[in-house]
C-alpha cells in the first residue's frame, strides 16, 4: 500500500501515525484532482458549454459514489467542507427549526469538539437542554436508559477519535426512533475504516470528512434522510441553492442543492470519488490495531486510554512521568509522527483525569515494521523516563533530608 502514496516516495523515512487527524493521498486521488484542473476544469450546473456539462456530470458521479459508499441515494448526499461543517448544518437547520425550548439534545462525553460545540450553540439559541451520555473506564458508552421521551435529537460518534471505541449505533438508533428522536452520526473516524450502511445503522444523518478518507481537504459528506432534508431550510443563501429570486422573497431548490450555496467544491468532490473507491478496494488492509495494541501493552509504564473490545485503528496512551508533548517531540526526532495534546476532546480526557494524551492512529500505508519501530522507540522513552523519575525522586528526597 505504501507505494501507492507519493508522499512516502518523497519522504521514505517518515513513519506517519496520525491518520485520525488527516490521511495521506494515494496517487489515484492526486491524479484525479490534477486531471480535473488540467483537463476538465469548468463550473457546474450553470452553463451550456460542453466542458461545464462534463464537469457537472463528474460532480454528479461523485455524489452518486458517495451515496453508494453509505448506501443511500444521491439526493440524500450534501457536499460540505467536512464533518464539522456537516454537523453545524444540521444543528443550524434541523436544530433551530424542529427543536423547541425544553427539548433535550443527547450527545456523549466521548465526542469530538465538533460534535459538542454546535449543539451547545443550538441549545443556547433554542432554549433546549444538552445532556451527555456517560462513558465507563474502558471508553464504552453507558447509554441504556438515557434516551427518554424528552430526547428529540441524539448525536454520537460512530468511532471515537480518542478511545477508538466503535459505538453500537444501530441499537442506539432503534432506541432513539422508539421515542421519536432523530439520530446524527459523526462518522469522521469510521468512514475511512468501516463499511458504512446508513440503513443498517438506522441513522437520520451521517457526516464524514474527505481528508480522513485519503481524499482532499475542504470536502465532506452529509447524508440526510430525504424526507428530513426536504423539510429543512437552507442555512446559507446564494448560488445554485435558489429556484427563483424576487426582490422580496426566494424559493429554493430541493435538496441536496438547497444546502450547497455558492460555487460548489467541485474539484475536491471529484477527487473524493476516487478516494472512496480506493477505500472500497483496500479496506481489508486495515489490520494493524491488534498488533500495535499488543506491543504497547507490553510497555510497563504505558496506559492505553480506551480498551473497548471493538475499536477503530486508534491507540491513545500516556506514559507515567513524561508529558505527551515530550513523547511526541522525542518520536518526531526519529521521524515518527503521532498526535499529542487535548485531541479536540477535552471533556473525554478530563474523564480520564488528563489534560493531554498521545495518540497513534493507523492508515492503509502503515506496516508492521513501522509499528515495531514505533513500539521500540516508545519502550526506550518509557524506560528512560522511569529512570529519570526515580533519579529525581531520590534527589528531592536528599534535598528534604538536607
Ligand atoms: N469528529 C471526529 C470524531 C473527528 O475525529 C474529527 C476530526 N478530528 C471531526 C469530527 C472534525 O472533522 P473535520 O475537522 O474534518 O471537520
Short mmCIF file of C-alpha atoms and ligand atoms in Angstrom, two decimals:
data_model
loop_
_atom_site.label_atom_id
_atom_site.label_comp_id
_atom_site.label_asym_id
_atom_site.label_seq_id
_atom_site.Cartn_x
_atom_site.Cartn_y
_atom_site.Cartn_z
CA UNK A 1 0.00 0.00 0.00
CA UNK A 2 2.78 2.41 0.96
CA UNK A 3 3.98 2.54 -2.67
CA UNK A 4 0.64 3.98 -3.77
CA UNK A 5 1.27 7.12 -1.70
CA UNK A 6 3.80 9.51 -3.35
CA UNK A 7 4.44 11.34 -0.06
CA UNK A 8 6.37 8.29 1.16
CA UNK A 9 8.44 8.18 -2.02
CA UNK A 10 9.41 11.77 -1.26
CA UNK A 11 10.00 11.02 2.42
CA UNK A 12 10.86 7.33 2.74
CA UNK A 13 12.00 7.88 6.31
CA UNK A 14 8.58 9.07 7.55
CA UNK A 15 6.52 6.88 9.87
CA UNK A 16 3.16 8.60 9.81
CA UNK A 17 0.86 7.59 12.68
CA UNK A 18 -1.60 10.47 12.63
CA UNK A 19 -4.17 9.34 10.07
CA UNK A 20 -7.01 10.03 12.52
CA UNK A 21 -6.12 13.72 12.13
CA UNK A 22 -5.73 13.52 8.37
CA UNK A 23 -4.70 10.82 5.92
CA UNK A 24 -2.17 10.99 3.09
CA UNK A 25 -3.33 10.78 -0.51
CA UNK A 26 -2.82 7.90 -2.93
CA UNK A 27 -1.60 8.62 -6.47
CA UNK A 28 -5.08 8.00 -7.94
CA UNK A 29 -6.60 10.80 -5.82
CA UNK A 30 -3.81 13.25 -6.68
CA UNK A 31 -4.19 12.30 -10.37
CA UNK A 32 -7.97 12.81 -10.29
CA UNK A 33 -7.57 16.27 -8.77
CA UNK A 34 -4.79 17.26 -11.20
CA UNK A 35 -6.67 15.85 -14.20
CA UNK A 36 -9.77 17.84 -13.36
CA UNK A 37 -7.86 21.11 -13.10
CA UNK A 38 -5.58 20.40 -16.06
CA UNK A 39 -8.05 18.85 -18.49
CA UNK A 40 -11.66 19.24 -17.46
CA UNK A 41 -11.97 22.34 -15.31
CA UNK A 42 -15.22 24.29 -15.54
CA UNK A 43 -18.02 25.31 -13.25
CA UNK A 44 -21.03 23.06 -12.73
CA UNK A 45 -24.80 23.39 -13.18
CA UNK A 46 -24.85 26.83 -14.75
CA UNK A 47 -23.54 26.78 -18.29
CA UNK A 48 -24.49 25.04 -21.52
CA UNK A 49 -20.97 24.79 -22.96
CA UNK A 50 -19.65 21.23 -23.08
CA UNK A 51 -16.81 21.48 -20.53
CA UNK A 52 -19.34 22.66 -17.96
CA UNK A 53 -21.68 19.81 -18.83
CA UNK A 54 -18.80 17.37 -18.41
CA UNK A 55 -17.79 18.90 -15.05
CA UNK A 56 -21.42 18.69 -13.92
CA UNK A 57 -21.52 15.05 -14.95
CA UNK A 58 -18.36 14.29 -12.93
CA UNK A 59 -19.68 16.20 -9.93
CA UNK A 60 -22.93 14.21 -10.10
CA UNK A 61 -20.97 10.96 -10.38
CA UNK A 62 -19.05 11.92 -7.24
CA UNK A 63 -22.34 12.40 -5.43
CA UNK A 64 -23.61 9.03 -6.68
CA UNK A 65 -20.39 7.37 -5.44
CA UNK A 66 -20.71 8.98 -2.00
CA UNK A 67 -24.33 7.76 -1.93
CA UNK A 68 -23.27 4.21 -2.76
CA UNK A 69 -20.47 4.42 -0.17
CA UNK A 70 -23.01 4.93 2.65
CA UNK A 71 -25.88 3.01 0.98
CA UNK A 72 -28.15 6.00 0.30
CA UNK A 73 -29.49 7.82 -2.77
CA UNK A 74 -27.72 10.74 -4.45
CA UNK A 75 -30.42 13.25 -3.47
CA UNK A 76 -29.64 12.42 0.18
CA UNK A 77 -25.97 13.44 -0.16
CA UNK A 78 -24.88 17.01 0.52
CA UNK A 79 -21.29 18.02 -0.13
CA UNK A 80 -19.94 20.05 2.77
CA UNK A 81 -16.48 21.27 3.77
CA UNK A 82 -16.12 18.37 6.21
CA UNK A 83 -17.63 16.75 9.27
CA UNK A 84 -17.64 19.95 11.32
CA UNK A 85 -19.45 21.82 8.55
CA UNK A 86 -21.97 18.99 8.20
CA UNK A 87 -22.81 18.83 11.91
CA UNK A 88 -23.16 22.62 12.06
CA UNK A 89 -25.51 22.47 9.08
CA UNK A 90 -27.81 20.02 10.86
CA UNK A 91 -27.61 21.91 14.17
CA UNK A 92 -28.49 25.19 12.50
CA UNK A 93 -31.08 23.96 10.03
CA UNK A 94 -32.78 20.96 11.65
CA UNK A 95 -31.99 22.06 15.23
CA UNK A 96 -33.26 25.61 15.06
CA UNK A 97 -36.35 24.62 13.03
CA UNK A 98 -37.57 21.47 14.73
CA UNK A 99 -36.29 21.61 18.31
CA UNK A 100 -38.27 23.58 20.88
CA UNK A 101 -37.42 25.16 24.24
CA UNK A 102 -37.14 22.44 26.88
CA UNK A 103 -36.37 19.65 24.34
CA UNK A 104 -33.33 17.50 25.06
CA UNK A 105 -30.37 17.06 22.75
CA UNK A 106 -28.38 14.00 23.78
CA UNK A 107 -24.68 13.67 22.96
CA UNK A 108 -21.91 11.90 24.90
CA UNK A 109 -18.80 12.54 26.96
CA UNK A 110 -16.64 10.98 24.25
CA UNK A 111 -17.48 13.46 21.49
CA UNK A 112 -15.03 15.46 19.43
CA UNK A 113 -15.46 19.22 19.98
CA UNK A 114 -17.07 19.37 16.52
CA UNK A 115 -19.95 17.29 17.88
CA UNK A 116 -20.24 19.27 21.12
CA UNK A 117 -19.89 22.96 20.30
CA UNK A 118 -22.54 23.14 17.51
CA UNK A 119 -25.06 21.57 19.93
CA UNK A 120 -24.12 23.92 22.75
CA UNK A 121 -24.70 26.80 20.35
CA UNK A 122 -28.00 25.35 19.09
CA UNK A 123 -29.24 24.53 22.61
CA UNK A 124 -28.50 28.09 23.74
CA UNK A 125 -30.25 29.56 20.70
CA UNK A 126 -33.31 27.32 21.06
CA UNK A 127 -33.54 27.13 24.85
CA UNK A 128 -33.10 23.35 24.66
CA UNK A 129 -31.16 21.22 27.17
CA UNK A 130 -27.92 19.48 26.25
CA UNK A 131 -27.43 16.14 28.02
CA UNK A 132 -24.42 13.84 27.95
CA UNK A 133 -24.29 10.04 27.87
CA UNK A 134 -21.53 9.00 30.31
CA UNK A 135 -18.71 6.66 29.43
CA UNK A 136 -17.05 3.99 31.59
CA UNK A 137 -13.32 3.45 32.22
CA UNK A 138 -12.99 1.26 29.15
CA UNK A 139 -14.40 4.04 26.97
CA UNK A 140 -17.77 2.36 26.46
CA UNK A 141 -20.94 4.48 26.41
CA UNK A 142 -23.45 3.75 29.18
CA UNK A 143 -26.34 4.82 27.01
CA UNK A 144 -29.13 2.49 28.15
CA UNK A 145 -31.93 4.39 29.90
CA UNK A 146 -30.56 7.79 28.76
CA UNK A 147 -32.91 8.16 25.80
CA UNK A 148 -36.26 9.37 27.17
CA UNK A 149 -39.44 10.85 25.67
CA UNK A 150 -37.85 14.28 26.20
CA UNK A 151 -34.96 13.37 23.88
CA UNK A 152 -35.52 14.86 20.45
CA UNK A 153 -32.09 14.53 18.89
CA UNK A 154 -29.17 12.19 19.57
CA UNK A 155 -25.75 12.95 18.06
CA UNK A 156 -22.89 10.50 18.56
CA UNK A 157 -19.55 9.48 17.15
CA UNK A 158 -19.56 6.19 15.26
CA UNK A 159 -15.91 5.74 16.27
CA UNK A 160 -14.24 7.85 18.98
CA UNK A 161 -11.20 9.83 17.84
CA UNK A 162 -9.57 9.22 21.24
CA UNK A 163 -10.59 5.83 22.61
CA UNK A 164 -11.26 4.31 19.19
CA UNK A 165 -14.49 2.78 20.56
CA UNK A 166 -16.96 1.65 17.90
CA UNK A 167 -20.36 2.61 19.29
CA UNK A 168 -23.43 0.38 18.85
CA UNK A 169 -25.11 2.88 16.56
CA UNK A 170 -27.86 0.63 15.17
CA UNK A 171 -29.07 -0.25 18.67
CA UNK A 172 -28.98 3.39 19.74
CA UNK A 173 -30.77 4.41 16.54
CA UNK A 174 -33.57 1.96 17.31
CA UNK A 175 -33.95 3.34 20.84
CA UNK A 176 -33.92 6.94 19.55
CA UNK A 177 -36.60 6.23 16.97
CA UNK A 178 -38.75 4.44 19.56
CA UNK A 179 -39.20 7.81 21.33
CA UNK A 180 -39.45 9.78 18.08
CA UNK A 181 -35.93 11.26 18.30
CA UNK A 182 -33.57 11.70 15.35
CA UNK A 183 -30.02 10.33 15.25
CA UNK A 184 -26.99 12.05 13.76
CA UNK A 185 -23.79 10.01 13.48
CA UNK A 186 -20.37 11.66 13.38
CA UNK A 187 -18.60 9.24 11.08
CA UNK A 188 -15.30 11.15 10.78
CA UNK A 189 -13.28 8.24 12.24
CA UNK A 190 -15.47 5.45 10.93
CA UNK A 191 -15.75 6.20 7.22
CA UNK A 192 -12.06 5.51 6.46
CA UNK A 193 -12.20 2.07 8.12
CA UNK A 194 -15.69 0.56 8.42
CA UNK A 195 -18.29 -0.36 5.85
CA UNK A 196 -20.96 2.30 6.28
CA UNK A 197 -24.61 1.45 5.71
CA UNK A 198 -26.92 4.21 6.90
CA UNK A 199 -29.93 1.90 6.52
CA UNK A 200 -28.45 -0.73 8.84
CA UNK A 201 -27.18 1.96 11.22
CA UNK A 202 -30.71 3.36 11.45
CA UNK A 203 -29.43 6.94 11.44
CA UNK A 204 -31.12 10.05 10.11
CA UNK A 205 -27.90 11.94 9.40
CA UNK A 206 -24.35 10.71 8.82
CA UNK A 207 -21.36 13.06 8.49
CA UNK A 208 -17.76 12.43 7.43
CA UNK A 209 -14.69 14.24 6.05
CA UNK A 210 -12.92 13.58 2.75
CA UNK A 211 -9.42 14.33 4.04
CA UNK A 212 -9.51 11.48 6.59
CA UNK A 213 -10.64 9.13 3.80
CA UNK A 214 -7.50 9.65 1.69
CA UNK A 215 -9.29 12.43 -0.21
CA UNK A 216 -8.64 16.18 -0.45
CA UNK A 217 -9.23 18.70 2.31
CA UNK A 218 -12.20 21.02 2.00
CA UNK A 219 -14.73 18.33 1.08
CA UNK A 220 -17.04 16.32 3.29
CA UNK A 221 -20.31 14.48 3.12
CA UNK A 222 -23.58 14.86 4.94
CA UNK A 223 -26.14 12.12 4.41
CA UNK A 224 -29.66 13.06 5.47
CA UNK A 225 -32.90 11.11 5.07
CA UNK A 226 -34.78 12.52 2.09
CA UNK A 227 -37.94 13.48 3.95
CA UNK A 228 -35.94 15.30 6.62
CA UNK A 229 -33.79 17.23 4.14
CA UNK A 230 -36.91 18.24 2.24
CA UNK A 231 -38.40 19.70 5.41
CA UNK A 232 -35.22 21.57 6.39
CA UNK A 233 -34.49 25.20 5.49
CA UNK A 234 -31.13 26.20 3.98
CA UNK A 235 -28.57 27.84 6.25
CA UNK A 236 -26.71 29.76 3.56
CA UNK A 237 -28.20 31.67 0.65
CA UNK A 238 -26.90 32.37 -2.85
CA UNK A 239 -25.65 30.45 -5.88
CA UNK A 240 -27.38 27.32 -7.06
CA UNK A 241 -29.49 26.82 -3.98
CA UNK A 242 -32.22 29.07 -5.40
CA UNK A 243 -35.17 28.25 -7.62
CA UNK A 244 -36.49 31.79 -8.08
CA UNK A 245 -35.35 35.08 -6.58
CA UNK A 246 -37.74 38.01 -6.24
CA UNK A 247 -36.87 41.31 -4.63
CA UNK A 248 -38.82 40.35 -1.51
CA UNK A 249 -38.60 36.58 -1.44
CA UNK A 250 -36.80 33.49 -2.73
CA UNK A 251 -37.86 29.92 -3.34
CA UNK A 252 -35.26 27.18 -3.00
CA UNK A 253 -34.10 24.15 -4.93
CA UNK A 254 -34.95 20.75 -3.49
CA UNK A 255 -32.15 19.00 -1.56
CA UNK A 256 -29.27 18.47 -1.97
CA UNK A 257 -28.71 21.69 -3.99
CA UNK A 258 -30.64 23.72 -1.40
CA UNK A 259 -27.77 23.13 1.01
CA UNK A 260 -24.90 23.83 -1.40
CA UNK A 261 -24.84 27.63 -1.67
CA UNK A 262 -22.27 29.30 -3.90
CA UNK A 263 -20.00 27.62 -6.42
CA UNK A 264 -19.69 24.06 -5.09
CA UNK A 265 -16.47 22.33 -4.03
CA UNK A 266 -16.12 20.77 -7.47
CA UNK A 267 -12.52 19.50 -7.82
CA UNK A 268 -12.26 18.02 -4.30
CA UNK A 269 -15.66 16.29 -4.72
CA UNK A 270 -14.48 14.68 -7.97
CA UNK A 271 -11.25 13.53 -6.29
CA UNK A 272 -13.24 12.27 -3.29
CA UNK A 273 -14.98 9.80 -5.61
CA UNK A 274 -11.56 8.31 -6.35
CA UNK A 275 -10.70 8.21 -2.63
CA UNK A 276 -13.91 6.42 -1.66
CA UNK A 277 -13.38 3.84 -4.40
CA UNK A 278 -9.80 3.41 -3.17
CA UNK A 279 -11.12 2.64 0.34
CA UNK A 280 -13.63 0.17 -1.05
CA UNK A 281 -10.83 -1.64 -2.88
CA UNK A 282 -8.44 -1.77 0.07
CA UNK A 283 -10.39 -1.75 3.33
CA UNK A 284 -9.19 -5.23 4.29
CA UNK A 285 -5.59 -3.94 4.51
CA UNK A 286 -6.54 -2.16 7.76
CA UNK A 287 -5.14 -4.71 10.19
CA UNK A 288 -2.53 -3.16 12.48
CA UNK A 289 -4.51 -2.32 15.62
CA UNK A 290 -4.31 -5.74 17.38
CA UNK A 291 -0.56 -5.98 16.81
CA UNK A 292 0.11 -2.37 17.86
CA UNK A 293 -2.05 -2.85 20.98
CA UNK A 294 -0.13 -5.97 21.93
CA UNK A 295 3.21 -4.17 21.54
CA UNK A 296 2.13 -1.11 23.56
CA UNK A 297 0.55 -3.22 26.32
CA UNK A 298 3.99 -4.71 26.93
CA UNK A 299 5.42 -1.31 27.95
CA UNK A 300 5.10 -1.25 31.76
CA UNK A 301 4.50 2.46 32.48
CA UNK A 302 2.21 2.96 29.48
CA UNK A 303 -1.56 3.20 29.90
CA UNK A 304 -3.86 2.78 26.92
CA UNK A 305 -6.84 5.15 27.04
CA UNK A 306 -9.79 3.22 25.69
CA UNK A 307 -9.92 -0.55 25.92
CA UNK A 308 -13.31 -1.35 24.40
CA UNK A 309 -13.45 -4.73 22.63
CA UNK A 310 -14.50 -3.15 19.32
CA UNK A 311 -12.21 -0.35 18.20
CA UNK A 312 -11.10 1.58 15.15
CA UNK A 313 -7.32 1.79 14.47
CA UNK A 314 -6.62 4.40 17.15
CA UNK A 315 -4.33 3.99 20.16
CA UNK A 316 -4.34 6.80 22.71
CA UNK A 317 -1.99 6.46 25.66
CA UNK A 318 0.03 8.14 28.33
CA UNK A 319 3.34 7.17 29.92
CA UNK A 320 3.99 7.75 33.59
CA UNK A 321 6.47 10.56 34.26
CA UNK A 322 6.57 12.11 30.78
CA UNK A 323 4.31 14.68 29.18
CA UNK A 324 2.59 13.63 25.90
CA UNK A 325 4.11 16.64 24.13
CA UNK A 326 7.58 15.40 25.10
CA UNK A 327 6.72 11.89 23.88
CA UNK A 328 5.63 13.30 20.52
CA UNK A 329 8.71 15.52 20.28
CA UNK A 330 11.09 12.64 21.04
CA UNK A 331 9.32 10.46 18.47
CA UNK A 332 9.50 13.24 15.92
CA UNK A 333 13.28 13.19 16.27
CA UNK A 334 13.04 9.62 14.96
CA UNK A 335 10.70 10.73 12.12
CA UNK A 336 7.68 9.17 13.81
CA UNK A 337 4.60 11.41 13.70
CA UNK A 338 1.97 11.00 16.39
CA UNK A 339 -0.61 13.41 17.77
CA UNK A 340 -0.40 14.90 21.25
CA UNK A 341 -2.44 17.39 23.24
CA UNK A 342 -6.16 17.58 24.03
CA UNK A 343 -7.09 15.71 20.83
CA UNK A 344 -10.11 18.00 20.34
CA UNK A 345 -11.90 16.10 23.09
CA UNK A 346 -11.24 17.94 26.34
CA UNK A 347 -14.28 16.55 28.24
CA UNK A 348 -13.24 12.98 27.37
CA UNK A 349 -9.64 13.49 28.52
CA UNK A 350 -10.84 15.13 31.74
CA UNK A 351 -12.91 12.00 32.39
CA UNK A 352 -9.64 10.01 32.32
CA UNK A 353 -8.01 12.60 34.62
CA UNK A 354 -5.88 14.05 31.80
CA UNK A 355 -5.44 17.38 30.06
CA UNK A 356 -3.33 15.89 27.29
CA UNK A 357 -2.59 12.48 25.80
CA UNK A 358 -0.57 10.92 23.00
CA UNK A 359 -2.30 9.21 20.08
CA UNK A 360 -1.10 6.91 17.35
CA UNK A 361 -3.53 6.08 14.56
CA UNK A 362 -3.05 3.87 11.56
CA UNK A 363 -3.82 4.08 7.86
CA UNK A 364 -3.58 1.77 4.88
CA UNK A 365 0.06 2.77 4.24
CA UNK A 366 1.37 1.70 7.67
CA UNK A 367 3.31 -1.52 8.09
CA UNK A 368 4.08 -3.99 10.86
CA UNK A 369 7.74 -2.88 10.71
CA UNK A 370 6.66 0.69 11.41
CA UNK A 371 4.67 -0.47 14.41
CA UNK A 372 7.80 -2.24 15.65
CA UNK A 373 9.94 0.87 15.25
CA UNK A 374 7.30 2.95 17.00
CA UNK A 375 6.91 0.49 19.88
CA UNK A 376 10.70 0.14 20.26
CA UNK A 377 11.10 3.94 20.38
CA UNK A 378 8.30 4.23 22.95
CA UNK A 379 9.83 1.49 25.09
CA UNK A 380 13.11 3.40 25.11
CA UNK A 381 11.31 6.63 26.07
CA UNK A 382 9.35 4.88 28.83
CA UNK A 383 12.46 3.23 30.32
CA UNK A 384 14.40 6.49 30.26
CA UNK A 385 11.55 8.48 31.80
CA UNK A 386 11.01 5.96 34.61
CA UNK A 387 14.77 6.14 35.32
CA UNK A 388 14.53 9.96 35.36
CA UNK A 389 11.53 9.79 37.72
CA UNK A 390 13.49 7.54 40.09
CA UNK A 391 16.55 9.83 39.98
CA UNK A 392 14.52 12.99 40.54
CA UNK A 393 12.57 11.46 43.43
CA UNK A 394 15.88 10.34 45.01
CA UNK A 395 17.25 13.90 44.56
CA UNK A 396 14.20 15.53 46.11
CA UNK A 397 14.36 13.00 48.97
CA UNK A 398 18.00 14.01 49.61
CA UNK A 399 17.07 17.69 49.46
CA UNK A 400 14.32 17.10 52.01
CA UNK A 401 16.81 15.31 54.29
CA UNK A 402 19.16 18.28 53.99
N1 LIG B 1 -15.45 14.26 14.61
C1 LIG B 1 -14.43 13.42 14.86
C2 LIG B 1 -14.70 12.16 15.62
C3 LIG B 1 -13.16 13.72 14.39
O1 LIG B 1 -12.14 12.91 14.65
C4 LIG B 1 -12.96 14.91 13.64
C5 LIG B 1 -11.58 15.30 13.12
N2 LIG B 1 -10.54 15.16 14.03
C6 LIG B 1 -14.05 15.73 13.41
C7 LIG B 1 -15.28 15.38 13.90
C8 LIG B 1 -13.91 17.01 12.63
O2 LIG B 1 -13.57 16.75 11.30
P1 LIG B 1 -13.17 17.95 10.33
O3 LIG B 1 -12.11 18.73 11.04
O4 LIG B 1 -12.67 17.27 9.11
O5 LIG B 1 -14.40 18.77 10.12
#
